[in-house]
């Protein structure tokens, strides 16, 4: 893991999830190229990798491809700082500190399967954003959402979403930011805790029409607004030009790289592994449980532990998905008959 292989980020720019990873990469000055994706399916660039997963972003490090921003950031955290390349140190607080627990809880709070984002998305304005008028886009997002709602249902959910977001902002204002600090877990610069805490609030207050006059107002939450602005300014200052590559070129970069990680093996003590009798080399299917669940990946199991599952795609590439929020089963579920 000493020499950093090429990194490719598959995303589209206005994805709030992708922004988490972009901010991270820029904060640490980690070099990468981007492969820009259309906002709706199909995404042939991902088919070239043998991937069915439909959510954005994905990130490859060498020949290893990672799904889900939580796993992506966790893996990027293992890249050490290097003076020669100017890569800055990892952003996690030291293990064993309350700050490390808080960072993990903040991640779950905003990004976990029932996190703040799930409420905030109900604030997307039904009018004003051209994309949200586009029938093809709306059909696509009904496929992404495991629980698609009609316009009328969405309108009925909005007040609760306003409340959830307001409560979250209130919590930040009244706890970590109450003492006037610059960054949620202290320090001179934004840390991982800031990325985890800020991204949904940044999206809500930054996108016109998400909240209306008086719903989550600056006068009531001045410290949160100042922190979001401070974060935004820091990111603007770190912004640099990122090379964009097409799908074929990106595939060439991934397939032409060496493996970044070693084997993790199959953890025989894992309850899902023992229940289904999963073995190295077996064909498995993997899919996310919270959204985009209709897009199931099938491949050869290369490893599985409590953190991730790794498989080889039909195109010979290694894909890693987190265990939280993803399900793994044998491709053919013979064991189910024993229930
Ligand atoms: N838990 C996933 C969620 C990713 C996600 O839902 N991304 C949105 C983009 S903001 C998405 O994929 N939307 C549908 C799509 O672009 O296909 C993560 O952390 O990466």
CSV table of C-alpha atoms and ligand atoms in Angstrom, one decimal:
chain,number,residue,atom,x,y,z
A,1,UNK,CA,0.0,0.0,0.0
A,2,UNK,CA,3.0,2.3,-0.1
A,3,UNK,CA,2.7,3.6,-3.7
A,4,UNK,CA,-0.7,5.1,-4.2
A,5,UNK,CA,-2.3,3.6,-7.3
A,6,UNK,CA,-4.7,5.7,-9.5
A,7,UNK,CA,-8.0,6.7,-7.9
A,8,UNK,CA,-11.1,7.2,-10.0
A,9,UNK,CA,-14.3,8.8,-8.6
A,10,UNK,CA,-17.5,8.0,-10.5
A,11,UNK,CA,-20.1,10.6,-9.7
A,12,UNK,CA,-22.1,13.6,-10.8
A,13,UNK,CA,-21.4,17.0,-9.4
A,14,UNK,CA,-24.6,17.8,-7.6
A,15,UNK,CA,-24.9,14.6,-5.7
A,16,UNK,CA,-24.7,15.5,-2.0
A,17,UNK,CA,-23.2,12.0,-1.3
A,18,UNK,CA,-20.5,12.5,-3.8
A,19,UNK,CA,-19.7,15.8,-2.3
A,20,UNK,CA,-18.7,14.0,1.0
A,21,UNK,CA,-16.0,12.2,-0.9
A,22,UNK,CA,-14.9,15.2,-3.0
A,23,UNK,CA,-14.5,17.3,0.2
A,24,UNK,CA,-12.5,14.4,1.8
A,25,UNK,CA,-10.2,14.1,-1.2
A,26,UNK,CA,-9.5,17.8,-1.3
A,27,UNK,CA,-9.1,18.2,2.4
A,28,UNK,CA,-6.3,15.6,2.2
A,29,UNK,CA,-5.0,16.6,-1.2
A,30,UNK,CA,-5.3,13.0,-2.5
A,31,UNK,CA,-4.9,13.0,-6.3
A,32,UNK,CA,-7.8,11.5,-8.3
A,33,UNK,CA,-9.5,11.6,-11.7
A,34,UNK,CA,-13.3,11.7,-12.1
A,35,UNK,CA,-15.6,9.8,-14.5
A,36,UNK,CA,-18.7,11.9,-14.7
A,37,UNK,CA,-22.0,10.0,-14.8
A,38,UNK,CA,-25.4,10.9,-16.1
A,39,UNK,CA,-27.9,11.7,-13.3
A,40,UNK,CA,-30.2,8.8,-14.4
A,41,UNK,CA,-29.7,5.3,-15.7
A,42,UNK,CA,-28.4,3.8,-17.8
A,43,UNK,CA,-24.7,4.1,-16.8
A,44,UNK,CA,-22.8,2.1,-19.3
A,45,UNK,CA,-19.5,3.2,-17.7
A,46,UNK,CA,-20.4,1.0,-14.7
A,47,UNK,CA,-21.6,-1.8,-16.9
A,48,UNK,CA,-18.0,-1.9,-18.3
A,49,UNK,CA,-16.8,-2.7,-14.8
A,50,UNK,CA,-19.4,-5.5,-14.4
A,51,UNK,CA,-21.4,-3.5,-11.8
A,52,UNK,CA,-25.1,-3.4,-11.3
A,53,UNK,CA,-25.1,-1.2,-8.2
A,54,UNK,CA,-26.9,2.0,-9.3
A,55,UNK,CA,-26.0,4.5,-6.6
A,56,UNK,CA,-23.5,7.4,-6.8
A,57,UNK,CA,-20.7,7.7,-5.9
A,58,UNK,CA,-18.3,4.8,-6.5
A,59,UNK,CA,-14.5,5.1,-6.1
A,60,UNK,CA,-11.7,2.9,-7.2
A,61,UNK,CA,-8.2,2.7,-5.8
A,62,UNK,CA,-6.1,0.7,-8.2
A,63,UNK,CA,-8.1,-2.4,-9.2
A,64,UNK,CA,-10.3,-2.3,-6.1
A,65,UNK,CA,-13.7,-0.6,-6.4
A,66,UNK,CA,-15.6,0.6,-3.4
A,67,UNK,CA,-19.4,1.2,-3.0
A,68,UNK,CA,-21.0,3.5,-0.5
A,69,UNK,CA,-19.5,6.7,0.9
A,70,UNK,CA,-19.0,5.2,4.4
A,71,UNK,CA,-16.8,2.5,3.1
A,72,UNK,CA,-15.1,4.8,0.6
A,73,UNK,CA,-14.1,7.2,3.3
A,74,UNK,CA,-13.0,4.5,5.7
A,75,UNK,CA,-10.7,3.1,3.0
A,76,UNK,CA,-9.3,6.5,2.1
A,77,UNK,CA,-8.5,7.0,5.7
A,78,UNK,CA,-5.9,4.2,5.4
A,79,UNK,CA,-3.9,6.2,2.9
A,80,UNK,CA,-1.0,7.6,4.8
A,81,UNK,CA,0.3,11.2,4.6
A,82,UNK,CA,3.3,11.6,2.3
A,83,UNK,CA,5.5,14.6,2.2
A,84,UNK,CA,6.6,13.9,-1.4
A,85,UNK,CA,3.1,14.0,-2.8
A,86,UNK,CA,1.7,16.5,-0.4
A,87,UNK,CA,-1.0,14.1,0.8
A,88,UNK,CA,-2.2,15.4,4.2
A,89,UNK,CA,-2.8,13.2,7.3
A,90,UNK,CA,-6.0,11.2,7.8
A,91,UNK,CA,-8.9,13.1,9.3
A,92,UNK,CA,-10.2,10.7,12.0
A,93,UNK,CA,-9.6,11.6,15.6
A,94,UNK,CA,-7.2,9.2,17.4
A,95,UNK,CA,-8.8,5.8,18.3
A,96,UNK,CA,-9.8,5.6,22.0
A,97,UNK,CA,-11.0,9.2,22.2
A,98,UNK,CA,-14.5,10.4,22.8
A,99,UNK,CA,-14.1,12.3,19.5
A,100,UNK,CA,-13.6,9.0,17.6
A,101,UNK,CA,-16.9,7.7,19.0
A,102,UNK,CA,-18.6,11.0,18.2
A,103,UNK,CA,-17.4,10.9,14.6
A,104,UNK,CA,-18.8,7.3,14.2
A,105,UNK,CA,-22.1,8.4,15.7
A,106,UNK,CA,-22.3,11.5,13.5
A,107,UNK,CA,-21.8,9.3,10.4
A,108,UNK,CA,-24.6,7.0,11.5
A,109,UNK,CA,-26.8,10.0,12.3
A,110,UNK,CA,-26.6,11.6,8.9
A,111,UNK,CA,-25.6,8.8,6.6
A,112,UNK,CA,-26.8,5.6,8.1
A,113,UNK,CA,-29.8,3.8,6.6
A,114,UNK,CA,-32.3,5.8,8.7
A,115,UNK,CA,-30.1,8.9,8.8
A,116,UNK,CA,-30.9,12.6,8.5
A,117,UNK,CA,-30.6,12.4,4.7
A,118,UNK,CA,-33.7,10.2,4.5
A,119,UNK,CA,-35.7,13.1,6.0
A,120,UNK,CA,-33.9,15.9,4.1
A,121,UNK,CA,-34.7,14.3,0.7
A,122,UNK,CA,-38.4,14.9,1.4
A,123,UNK,CA,-37.6,18.7,1.3
A,124,UNK,CA,-36.6,18.6,-2.4
A,125,UNK,CA,-38.9,21.2,-3.9
A,126,UNK,CA,-41.6,19.9,-6.2
A,127,UNK,CA,-41.2,23.0,-8.4
A,128,UNK,CA,-38.3,25.4,-9.1
A,129,UNK,CA,-35.7,22.7,-10.0
A,130,UNK,CA,-36.1,21.8,-13.7
A,131,UNK,CA,-34.8,18.3,-13.1
A,132,UNK,CA,-37.6,17.6,-10.6
A,133,UNK,CA,-40.1,18.4,-13.4
A,134,UNK,CA,-38.5,15.8,-15.7
A,135,UNK,CA,-40.7,12.7,-16.0
A,136,UNK,CA,-37.7,10.5,-16.9
A,137,UNK,CA,-35.9,11.7,-13.8
A,138,UNK,CA,-38.9,11.1,-11.5
A,139,UNK,CA,-39.3,7.6,-12.9
A,140,UNK,CA,-35.6,6.9,-12.3
A,141,UNK,CA,-35.7,8.1,-8.7
A,142,UNK,CA,-38.8,5.9,-8.1
A,143,UNK,CA,-36.5,3.0,-9.1
A,144,UNK,CA,-33.8,4.3,-6.7
A,145,UNK,CA,-36.1,4.8,-3.8
A,146,UNK,CA,-37.3,1.6,-2.1
A,147,UNK,CA,-40.3,3.5,-1.0
A,148,UNK,CA,-41.5,5.8,-3.8
A,149,UNK,CA,-44.2,8.3,-2.9
A,150,UNK,CA,-46.6,10.3,-5.0
A,151,UNK,CA,-46.5,14.1,-5.1
A,152,UNK,CA,-49.4,14.3,-2.6
A,153,UNK,CA,-47.7,11.8,-0.2
A,154,UNK,CA,-44.4,13.8,-0.5
A,155,UNK,CA,-46.2,17.0,0.4
A,156,UNK,CA,-47.7,15.3,3.5
A,157,UNK,CA,-44.3,14.1,4.6
A,158,UNK,CA,-42.7,17.5,4.3
A,159,UNK,CA,-43.7,19.0,7.7
A,160,UNK,CA,-42.1,16.0,9.5
A,161,UNK,CA,-39.0,16.4,7.4
A,162,UNK,CA,-38.8,20.1,8.3
A,163,UNK,CA,-39.1,19.2,12.0
A,164,UNK,CA,-36.4,16.5,11.7
A,165,UNK,CA,-34.0,18.8,10.0
A,166,UNK,CA,-34.8,21.6,12.4
A,167,UNK,CA,-34.2,19.3,15.4
A,168,UNK,CA,-30.8,18.2,13.9
A,169,UNK,CA,-29.7,21.8,13.4
A,170,UNK,CA,-30.9,22.7,16.9
A,171,UNK,CA,-28.8,19.8,18.3
A,172,UNK,CA,-25.7,21.0,16.6
A,173,UNK,CA,-26.3,24.7,17.6
A,174,UNK,CA,-27.0,23.7,21.2
A,175,UNK,CA,-24.2,21.1,21.8
A,176,UNK,CA,-20.9,21.0,19.9
A,177,UNK,CA,-21.1,24.4,18.4
A,178,UNK,CA,-22.5,26.2,21.5
A,179,UNK,CA,-19.1,27.2,22.8
A,180,UNK,CA,-18.2,29.2,19.7
A,181,UNK,CA,-15.7,26.6,18.3
A,182,UNK,CA,-14.9,26.6,14.6
A,183,UNK,CA,-15.2,22.9,13.9
A,184,UNK,CA,-17.5,20.4,15.5
A,185,UNK,CA,-14.9,18.4,17.3
A,186,UNK,CA,-12.5,21.3,17.9
A,187,UNK,CA,-9.1,21.9,16.3
A,188,UNK,CA,-7.8,24.3,13.7
A,189,UNK,CA,-9.3,22.8,10.6
A,190,UNK,CA,-12.3,20.7,9.6
A,191,UNK,CA,-12.0,17.0,10.5
A,192,UNK,CA,-14.0,13.9,9.6
A,193,UNK,CA,-16.6,14.9,12.2
A,194,UNK,CA,-17.3,18.1,10.2
A,195,UNK,CA,-17.8,16.1,6.9
A,196,UNK,CA,-20.1,13.7,8.7
A,197,UNK,CA,-22.1,16.4,10.4
A,198,UNK,CA,-22.3,19.1,7.7
A,199,UNK,CA,-23.2,17.4,4.4
A,200,UNK,CA,-27.0,17.2,4.8
A,201,UNK,CA,-27.3,20.6,6.5
A,202,UNK,CA,-25.1,22.1,3.8
A,203,UNK,CA,-27.3,20.6,1.1
A,204,UNK,CA,-30.5,21.7,2.8
A,205,UNK,CA,-29.5,25.3,3.4
A,206,UNK,CA,-27.5,25.6,0.1
A,207,UNK,CA,-30.2,24.4,-2.3
A,208,UNK,CA,-32.8,26.9,-3.1
A,209,UNK,CA,-36.3,26.0,-2.1
A,210,UNK,CA,-35.4,23.1,0.3
A,211,UNK,CA,-36.5,25.1,3.3
A,212,UNK,CA,-38.8,28.1,3.3
A,213,UNK,CA,-38.7,31.4,5.1
A,214,UNK,CA,-38.8,30.8,8.8
A,215,UNK,CA,-38.4,27.0,8.8
A,216,UNK,CA,-34.7,26.7,9.7
A,217,UNK,CA,-33.7,30.3,9.9
A,218,UNK,CA,-30.2,31.8,10.3
A,219,UNK,CA,-31.4,34.2,13.1
A,220,UNK,CA,-32.3,31.2,15.2
A,221,UNK,CA,-29.3,29.0,14.4
A,222,UNK,CA,-26.4,31.5,13.7
A,223,UNK,CA,-23.6,29.2,14.8
A,224,UNK,CA,-24.7,26.4,12.4
A,225,UNK,CA,-25.0,28.8,9.5
A,226,UNK,CA,-21.6,30.3,10.3
A,227,UNK,CA,-20.1,26.9,10.5
A,228,UNK,CA,-21.6,25.8,7.2
A,229,UNK,CA,-20.3,28.9,5.5
A,230,UNK,CA,-16.8,28.4,7.1
A,231,UNK,CA,-16.8,24.9,5.8
A,232,UNK,CA,-17.9,26.0,2.3
A,233,UNK,CA,-15.2,28.7,2.2
A,234,UNK,CA,-12.5,26.2,3.3
A,235,UNK,CA,-13.6,23.9,0.5
A,236,UNK,CA,-13.6,26.6,-2.1
A,237,UNK,CA,-10.1,27.5,-1.1
A,238,UNK,CA,-8.9,23.9,-1.5
A,239,UNK,CA,-10.7,23.4,-4.8
A,240,UNK,CA,-8.5,22.4,-7.7
A,241,UNK,CA,-9.0,21.3,-11.2
A,242,UNK,CA,-9.8,17.6,-11.5
A,243,UNK,CA,-9.2,15.7,-14.8
A,244,UNK,CA,-12.3,14.0,-16.2
A,245,UNK,CA,-11.9,10.7,-18.0
A,246,UNK,CA,-14.5,8.9,-20.1
A,247,UNK,CA,-15.8,5.5,-19.2
A,248,UNK,CA,-13.5,3.4,-21.4
A,249,UNK,CA,-10.5,5.3,-20.2
A,250,UNK,CA,-11.6,4.9,-16.6
A,251,UNK,CA,-12.1,1.2,-17.1
A,252,UNK,CA,-8.6,1.0,-18.5
A,253,UNK,CA,-7.2,2.8,-15.5
A,254,UNK,CA,-8.9,0.4,-13.1
A,255,UNK,CA,-8.3,-2.8,-15.0
A,256,UNK,CA,-4.7,-1.8,-15.7
A,257,UNK,CA,-3.9,-1.2,-12.1
A,258,UNK,CA,-2.6,-3.7,-9.5
A,259,UNK,CA,-4.6,-4.7,-6.5
A,260,UNK,CA,-4.5,-2.2,-3.7
A,261,UNK,CA,-5.6,-4.4,-0.9
A,262,UNK,CA,-4.6,-7.9,0.2
A,263,UNK,CA,-7.2,-10.7,0.7
A,264,UNK,CA,-9.4,-10.5,3.9
A,265,UNK,CA,-10.5,-14.1,3.7
A,266,UNK,CA,-13.9,-15.5,4.6
A,267,UNK,CA,-14.6,-15.0,8.3
A,268,UNK,CA,-16.1,-18.4,9.4
A,269,UNK,CA,-17.4,-16.8,12.6
A,270,UNK,CA,-19.6,-14.3,10.7
A,271,UNK,CA,-23.3,-15.2,11.4
A,272,UNK,CA,-24.3,-14.7,7.7
A,273,UNK,CA,-21.3,-16.8,6.5
A,274,UNK,CA,-22.1,-19.7,8.8
A,275,UNK,CA,-25.9,-19.5,8.2
A,276,UNK,CA,-25.4,-19.8,4.4
A,277,UNK,CA,-22.2,-21.8,4.4
A,278,UNK,CA,-20.5,-19.1,2.4
A,279,UNK,CA,-17.0,-20.1,1.0
A,280,UNK,CA,-14.3,-18.4,-0.9
A,281,UNK,CA,-15.0,-18.8,-4.6
A,282,UNK,CA,-18.7,-19.3,-4.2
A,283,UNK,CA,-21.1,-17.2,-6.4
A,284,UNK,CA,-22.9,-14.6,-4.3
A,285,UNK,CA,-25.4,-11.8,-4.8
A,286,UNK,CA,-25.0,-8.5,-3.0
A,287,UNK,CA,-27.4,-5.5,-2.8
A,288,UNK,CA,-28.1,-2.5,-0.7
A,289,UNK,CA,-31.1,-2.7,1.6
A,290,UNK,CA,-32.0,1.0,1.9
A,291,UNK,CA,-32.3,2.3,-1.7
A,292,UNK,CA,-31.6,1.0,-5.1
A,293,UNK,CA,-32.2,-2.6,-3.8
A,294,UNK,CA,-33.5,-3.8,-7.2
A,295,UNK,CA,-30.0,-3.6,-8.5
A,296,UNK,CA,-28.3,-6.8,-7.4
A,297,UNK,CA,-24.6,-7.6,-8.1
A,298,UNK,CA,-23.6,-11.2,-8.6
A,299,UNK,CA,-20.0,-12.4,-8.5
A,300,UNK,CA,-17.4,-14.7,-7.0
A,301,UNK,CA,-16.9,-14.3,-3.3
A,302,UNK,CA,-13.3,-13.2,-2.5
A,303,UNK,CA,-13.7,-12.2,1.1
A,304,UNK,CA,-16.1,-11.2,3.8
A,305,UNK,CA,-15.8,-9.9,7.4
A,306,UNK,CA,-17.8,-7.6,9.7
A,307,UNK,CA,-16.8,-4.5,7.7
A,308,UNK,CA,-17.1,-5.5,4.1
A,309,UNK,CA,-17.8,-8.1,1.5
A,310,UNK,CA,-15.5,-8.4,-1.6
A,311,UNK,CA,-16.4,-10.1,-4.9
A,312,UNK,CA,-15.0,-10.4,-8.4
A,313,UNK,CA,-17.2,-9.1,-11.1
A,314,UNK,CA,-17.7,-10.8,-14.5
A,315,UNK,CA,-15.2,-8.3,-15.8
A,316,UNK,CA,-12.5,-9.6,-13.4
A,317,UNK,CA,-12.5,-6.6,-11.1
A,318,UNK,CA,-12.8,-6.5,-7.3
A,319,UNK,CA,-15.7,-4.8,-5.7
A,320,UNK,CA,-16.1,-4.0,-2.0
A,321,UNK,CA,-19.4,-3.1,-0.3
A,322,UNK,CA,-19.9,-2.4,3.4
A,323,UNK,CA,-21.8,-4.9,5.5
A,324,UNK,CA,-24.0,-2.2,7.1
A,325,UNK,CA,-26.9,-1.5,4.8
A,326,UNK,CA,-26.0,-4.3,2.3
A,327,UNK,CA,-27.2,-7.9,2.1
A,328,UNK,CA,-25.1,-10.9,1.0
A,329,UNK,CA,-26.6,-14.3,-0.1
A,330,UNK,CA,-25.4,-17.3,-2.1
A,331,UNK,CA,-26.5,-16.7,-5.7
A,332,UNK,CA,-28.7,-19.8,-5.4
A,333,UNK,CA,-30.2,-19.9,-1.9
A,334,UNK,CA,-30.3,-23.7,-1.2
A,335,UNK,CA,-30.0,-23.2,2.5
A,336,UNK,CA,-33.3,-21.4,2.6
A,337,UNK,CA,-35.0,-24.8,2.3
A,338,UNK,CA,-33.6,-25.8,5.7
A,339,UNK,CA,-35.5,-23.1,7.5
B,1,LIG,N1,-25.5,5.0,1.3
B,1,LIG,C1,-25.1,5.4,0.0
B,1,LIG,C2,-26.2,6.3,-0.6
B,1,LIG,C3,-25.8,6.9,-2.0
B,1,LIG,C4,-27.0,7.5,-2.7
B,1,LIG,O1,-28.1,7.2,-2.4
B,1,LIG,N2,-26.7,8.4,-3.7
B,1,LIG,C5,-27.7,9.1,-4.5
B,1,LIG,C6,-27.0,10.3,-5.1
B,1,LIG,S1,-27.0,11.7,-4.1
B,1,LIG,C7,-28.1,8.2,-5.6
B,1,LIG,O2,-27.4,7.2,-5.9
B,1,LIG,N3,-29.2,8.6,-6.3
B,1,LIG,C8,-29.7,7.8,-7.4
B,1,LIG,C9,-28.7,7.7,-8.5
B,1,LIG,O3,-27.9,8.7,-8.7
B,1,LIG,O4,-28.7,6.7,-9.2
B,1,LIG,C10,-23.7,6.1,0.1
B,1,LIG,O5,-23.4,6.6,1.2
B,1,LIG,O6,-23.0,6.2,-0.9
